Short mmCIF file of C-alpha atoms in Angstrom, two decimals:
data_model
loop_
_atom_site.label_atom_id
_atom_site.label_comp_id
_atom_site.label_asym_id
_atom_site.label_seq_id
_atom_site.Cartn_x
_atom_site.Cartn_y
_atom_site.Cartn_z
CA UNK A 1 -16.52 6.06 -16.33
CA UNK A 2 -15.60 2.24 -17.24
CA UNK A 3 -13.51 0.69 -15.14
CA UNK A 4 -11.03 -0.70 -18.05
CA UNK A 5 -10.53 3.10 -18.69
CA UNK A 6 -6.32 4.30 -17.95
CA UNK A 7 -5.81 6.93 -15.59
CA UNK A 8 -1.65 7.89 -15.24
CA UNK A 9 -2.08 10.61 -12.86
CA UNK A 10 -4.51 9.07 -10.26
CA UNK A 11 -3.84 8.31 -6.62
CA UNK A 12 -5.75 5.37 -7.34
CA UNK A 13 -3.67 4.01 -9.99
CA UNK A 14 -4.08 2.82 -13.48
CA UNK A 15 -7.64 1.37 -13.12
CA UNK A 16 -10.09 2.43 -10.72
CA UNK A 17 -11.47 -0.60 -8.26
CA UNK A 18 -14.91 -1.49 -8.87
CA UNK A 19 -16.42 -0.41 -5.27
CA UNK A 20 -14.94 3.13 -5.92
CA UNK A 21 -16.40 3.39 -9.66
CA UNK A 22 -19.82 2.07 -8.10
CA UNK A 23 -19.55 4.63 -4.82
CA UNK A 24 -21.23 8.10 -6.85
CA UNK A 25 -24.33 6.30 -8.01
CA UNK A 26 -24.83 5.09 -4.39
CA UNK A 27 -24.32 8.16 -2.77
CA UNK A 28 -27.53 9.95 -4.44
CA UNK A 29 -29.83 11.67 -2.32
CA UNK A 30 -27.33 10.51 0.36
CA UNK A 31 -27.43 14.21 2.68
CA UNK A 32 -24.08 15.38 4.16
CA UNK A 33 -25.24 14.39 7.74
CA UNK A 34 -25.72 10.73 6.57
CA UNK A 35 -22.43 10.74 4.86
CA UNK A 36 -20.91 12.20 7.69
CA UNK A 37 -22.18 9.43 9.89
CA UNK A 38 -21.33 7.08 7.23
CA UNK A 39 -17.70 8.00 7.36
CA UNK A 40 -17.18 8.28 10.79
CA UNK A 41 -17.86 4.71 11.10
CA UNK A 42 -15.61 3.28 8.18
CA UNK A 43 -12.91 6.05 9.60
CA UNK A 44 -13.32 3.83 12.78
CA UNK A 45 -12.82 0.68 11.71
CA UNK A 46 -9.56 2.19 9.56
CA UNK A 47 -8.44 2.84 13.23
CA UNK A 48 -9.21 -0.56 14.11
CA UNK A 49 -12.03 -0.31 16.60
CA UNK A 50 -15.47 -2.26 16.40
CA UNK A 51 -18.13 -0.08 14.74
CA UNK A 52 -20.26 -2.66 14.27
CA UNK A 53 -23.10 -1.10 16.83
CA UNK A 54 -22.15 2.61 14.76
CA UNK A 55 -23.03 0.88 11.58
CA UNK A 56 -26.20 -1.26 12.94
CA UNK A 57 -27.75 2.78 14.11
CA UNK A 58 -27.03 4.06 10.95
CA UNK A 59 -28.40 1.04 8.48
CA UNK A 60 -31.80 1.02 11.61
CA UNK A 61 -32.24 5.38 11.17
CA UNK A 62 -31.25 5.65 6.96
CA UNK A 63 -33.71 4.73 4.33
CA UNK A 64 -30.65 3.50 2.03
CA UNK A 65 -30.86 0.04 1.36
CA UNK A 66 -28.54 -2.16 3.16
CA UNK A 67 -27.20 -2.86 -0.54
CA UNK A 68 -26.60 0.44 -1.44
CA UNK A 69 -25.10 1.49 2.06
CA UNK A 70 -22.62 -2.02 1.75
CA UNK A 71 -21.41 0.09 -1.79
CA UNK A 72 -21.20 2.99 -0.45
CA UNK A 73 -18.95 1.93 3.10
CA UNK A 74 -16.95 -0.39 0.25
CA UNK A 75 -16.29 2.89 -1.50
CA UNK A 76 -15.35 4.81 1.00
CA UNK A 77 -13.11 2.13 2.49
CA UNK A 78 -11.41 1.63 -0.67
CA UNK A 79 -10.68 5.77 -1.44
CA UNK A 80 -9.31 5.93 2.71
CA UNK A 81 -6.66 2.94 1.97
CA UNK A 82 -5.84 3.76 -1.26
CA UNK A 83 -4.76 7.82 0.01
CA UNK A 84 -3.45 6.77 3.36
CA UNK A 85 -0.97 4.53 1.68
CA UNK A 86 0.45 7.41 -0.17
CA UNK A 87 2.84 9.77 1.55
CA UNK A 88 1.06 13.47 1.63
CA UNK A 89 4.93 14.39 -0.16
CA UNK A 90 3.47 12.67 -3.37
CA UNK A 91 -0.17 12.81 -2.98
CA UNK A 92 -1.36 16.63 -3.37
CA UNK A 93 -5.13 17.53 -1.72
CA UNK A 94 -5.58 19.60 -4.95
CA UNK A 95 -4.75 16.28 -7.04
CA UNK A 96 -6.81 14.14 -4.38
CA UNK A 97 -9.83 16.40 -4.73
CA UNK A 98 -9.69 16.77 -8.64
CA UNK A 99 -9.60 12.67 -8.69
CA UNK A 100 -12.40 12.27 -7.04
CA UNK A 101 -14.03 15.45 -8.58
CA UNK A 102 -13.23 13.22 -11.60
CA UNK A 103 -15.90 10.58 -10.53
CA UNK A 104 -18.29 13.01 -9.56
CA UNK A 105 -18.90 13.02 -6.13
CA UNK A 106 -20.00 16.14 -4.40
CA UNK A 107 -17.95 19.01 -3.43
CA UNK A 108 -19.58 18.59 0.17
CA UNK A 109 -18.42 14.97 0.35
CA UNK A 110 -15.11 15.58 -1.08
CA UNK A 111 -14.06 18.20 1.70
CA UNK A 112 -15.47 15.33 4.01
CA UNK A 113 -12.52 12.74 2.22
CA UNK A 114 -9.51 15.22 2.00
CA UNK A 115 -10.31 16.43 5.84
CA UNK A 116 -9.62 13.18 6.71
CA UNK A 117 -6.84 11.97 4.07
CA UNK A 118 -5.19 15.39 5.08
CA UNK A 119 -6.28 16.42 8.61
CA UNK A 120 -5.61 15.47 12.15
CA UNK A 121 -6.07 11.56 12.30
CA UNK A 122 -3.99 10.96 9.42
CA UNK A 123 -0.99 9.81 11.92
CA UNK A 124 -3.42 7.67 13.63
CA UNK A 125 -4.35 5.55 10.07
CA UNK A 126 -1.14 5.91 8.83
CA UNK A 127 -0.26 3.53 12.12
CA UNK A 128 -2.80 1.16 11.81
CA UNK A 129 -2.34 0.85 8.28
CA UNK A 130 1.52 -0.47 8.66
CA UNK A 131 0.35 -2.55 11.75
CA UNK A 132 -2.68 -4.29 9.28
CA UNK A 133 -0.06 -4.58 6.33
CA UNK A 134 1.49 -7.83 6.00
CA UNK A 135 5.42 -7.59 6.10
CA UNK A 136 8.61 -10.08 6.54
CA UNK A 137 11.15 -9.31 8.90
CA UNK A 138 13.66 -6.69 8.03
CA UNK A 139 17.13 -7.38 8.38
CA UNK A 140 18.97 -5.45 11.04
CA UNK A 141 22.74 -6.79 10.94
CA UNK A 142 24.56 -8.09 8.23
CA UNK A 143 28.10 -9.91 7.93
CA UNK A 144 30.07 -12.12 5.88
CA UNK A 145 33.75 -13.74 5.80
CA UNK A 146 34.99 -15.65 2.82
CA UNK A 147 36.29 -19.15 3.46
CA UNK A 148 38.42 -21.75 1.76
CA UNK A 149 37.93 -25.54 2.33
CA UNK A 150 41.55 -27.20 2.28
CA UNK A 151 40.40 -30.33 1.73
CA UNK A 152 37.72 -32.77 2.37
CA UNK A 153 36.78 -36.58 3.01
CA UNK A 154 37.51 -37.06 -1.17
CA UNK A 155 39.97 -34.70 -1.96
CA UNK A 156 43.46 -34.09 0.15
CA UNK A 157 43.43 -30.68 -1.63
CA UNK A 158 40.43 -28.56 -2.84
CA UNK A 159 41.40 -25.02 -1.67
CA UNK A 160 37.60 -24.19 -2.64
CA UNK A 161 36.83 -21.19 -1.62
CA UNK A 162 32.87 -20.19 -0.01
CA UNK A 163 31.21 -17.03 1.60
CA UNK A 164 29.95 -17.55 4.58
CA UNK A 165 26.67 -15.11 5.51
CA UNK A 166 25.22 -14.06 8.84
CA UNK A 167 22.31 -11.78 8.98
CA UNK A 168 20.08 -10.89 12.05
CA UNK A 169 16.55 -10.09 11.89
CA UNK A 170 14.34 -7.58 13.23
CA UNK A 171 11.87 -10.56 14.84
CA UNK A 172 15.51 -11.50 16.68
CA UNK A 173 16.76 -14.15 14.77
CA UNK A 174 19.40 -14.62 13.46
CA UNK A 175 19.85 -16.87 9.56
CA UNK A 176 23.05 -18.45 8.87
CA UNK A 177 24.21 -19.79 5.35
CA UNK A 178 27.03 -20.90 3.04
CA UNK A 179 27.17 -19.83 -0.11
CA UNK A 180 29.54 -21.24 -3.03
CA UNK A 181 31.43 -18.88 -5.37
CA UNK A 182 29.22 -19.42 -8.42
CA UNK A 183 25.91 -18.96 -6.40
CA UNK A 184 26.65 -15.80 -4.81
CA UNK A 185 27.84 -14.59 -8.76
CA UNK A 186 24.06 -15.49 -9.53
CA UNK A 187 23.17 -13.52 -6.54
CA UNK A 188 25.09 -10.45 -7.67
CA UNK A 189 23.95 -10.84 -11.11
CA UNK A 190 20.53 -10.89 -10.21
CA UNK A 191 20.38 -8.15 -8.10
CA UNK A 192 22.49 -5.86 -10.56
CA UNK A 193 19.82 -6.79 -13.08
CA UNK A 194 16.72 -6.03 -10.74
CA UNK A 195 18.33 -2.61 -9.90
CA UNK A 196 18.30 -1.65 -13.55
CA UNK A 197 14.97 -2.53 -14.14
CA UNK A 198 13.39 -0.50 -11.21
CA UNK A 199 15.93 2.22 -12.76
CA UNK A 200 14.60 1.98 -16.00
CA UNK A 201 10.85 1.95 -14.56
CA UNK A 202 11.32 4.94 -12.76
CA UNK A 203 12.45 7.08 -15.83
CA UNK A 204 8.82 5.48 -17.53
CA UNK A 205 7.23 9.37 -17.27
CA UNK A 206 3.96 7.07 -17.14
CA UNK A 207 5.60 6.62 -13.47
CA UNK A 208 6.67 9.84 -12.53
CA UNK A 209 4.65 11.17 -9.91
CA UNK A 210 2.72 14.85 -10.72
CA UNK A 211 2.74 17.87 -8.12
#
């Protein structure tokens, strides 16, 4: 399957990554013990321990080329991040399996991916995952008073009036700014129009997500 081809319904999105499309030919005449062992190790690092001495046993004890097992731990890495980002609300196991099903990889191995995408340790990657995630700050507290400049070092009367903006963060600090009449117009503008557009994405039925 080329990698330029569309796929709506896929957890993995429009295009598949490369290391996923190149994970089934790299997994021939891989056994389910190997493949166990092989996912054990990238489920570890997921979790963000060191299985650098797991992976050194399993490269010294296979007779997979180091090339072929560096596809095959991309691969697997790739399908793992890819699911776990998706809540189990949208992402069915029947929809998980068929995808993958869809780039032929075993049945055996398959179970293998949706015990762990749906099973026990999910919580556990789900954590890491939002720890390994770059974010900003979110904003905690927000408040805002409107005032009007009588007059200044030019003008004995401007009666201009300004919004003044306080918003505290969840790192603990706290941002404080001005904002003039016409800018925070913009601002409202601006947001109004980026509301519409996520809107009018989400009625896209390219979008929609499928039970």
């Amino acid at each position: 399957m080329s990698s330029s081809q569309v796929r709506d319904s896929s957890f993995l999105g429009g295009r598949i990554p490369p290391e996923i499309e190149s994970m089934p030919k790299n997994l021939k005449d891989v056994d389910q013990e190997m493949f166990r062992k092989i996912l054990k190790a990238v489920v570890s690092a997921l979790e963000g321990k060191d299985c650098r001495e797991m992976m050194k046993s399993i490269a010294e004890s296979s007779a997979i080329s180091e090339e072929r097992l560096s596809h095959i731990v991309a691969g697997m890495y790739r399908v793992l991040t890819e699911a776990i980002h998706i809540p189990t609300s949208s992402l069915k196991q029947e929809a998980f399996k068929e995808d993958l099903r869809e780039l032929r990889i075993p049945e055996d191995f398959i179970a293998d991916f949706a015990s762990v995408v749906f099973g026990n340790r999910r919580a556990a990657l789900e954590a890491t995952a939002s720890q390994r995630d770059p974010h900003l700050p979110s904003i905690e507290d927000f408040r805002w008073r409107v005032d009007v400049t009588i007059s200044t070092s030019s003008l004995a009367r401007a009666l201009q009036p300004s919004i003044l903006m306080q918003m505290k963060l969840s790192d603990g600090t706290s941002q404080r700014f001005e904002v003039p009449v016409s800018k925070f117009q913009e601002l409202r503008y601006n947001v109004a129009l980026i509301l519409k557009e996520m809107n009018d994405l989400e009625k896209r039925s390219v979008l929609k997500i499928q039970d």
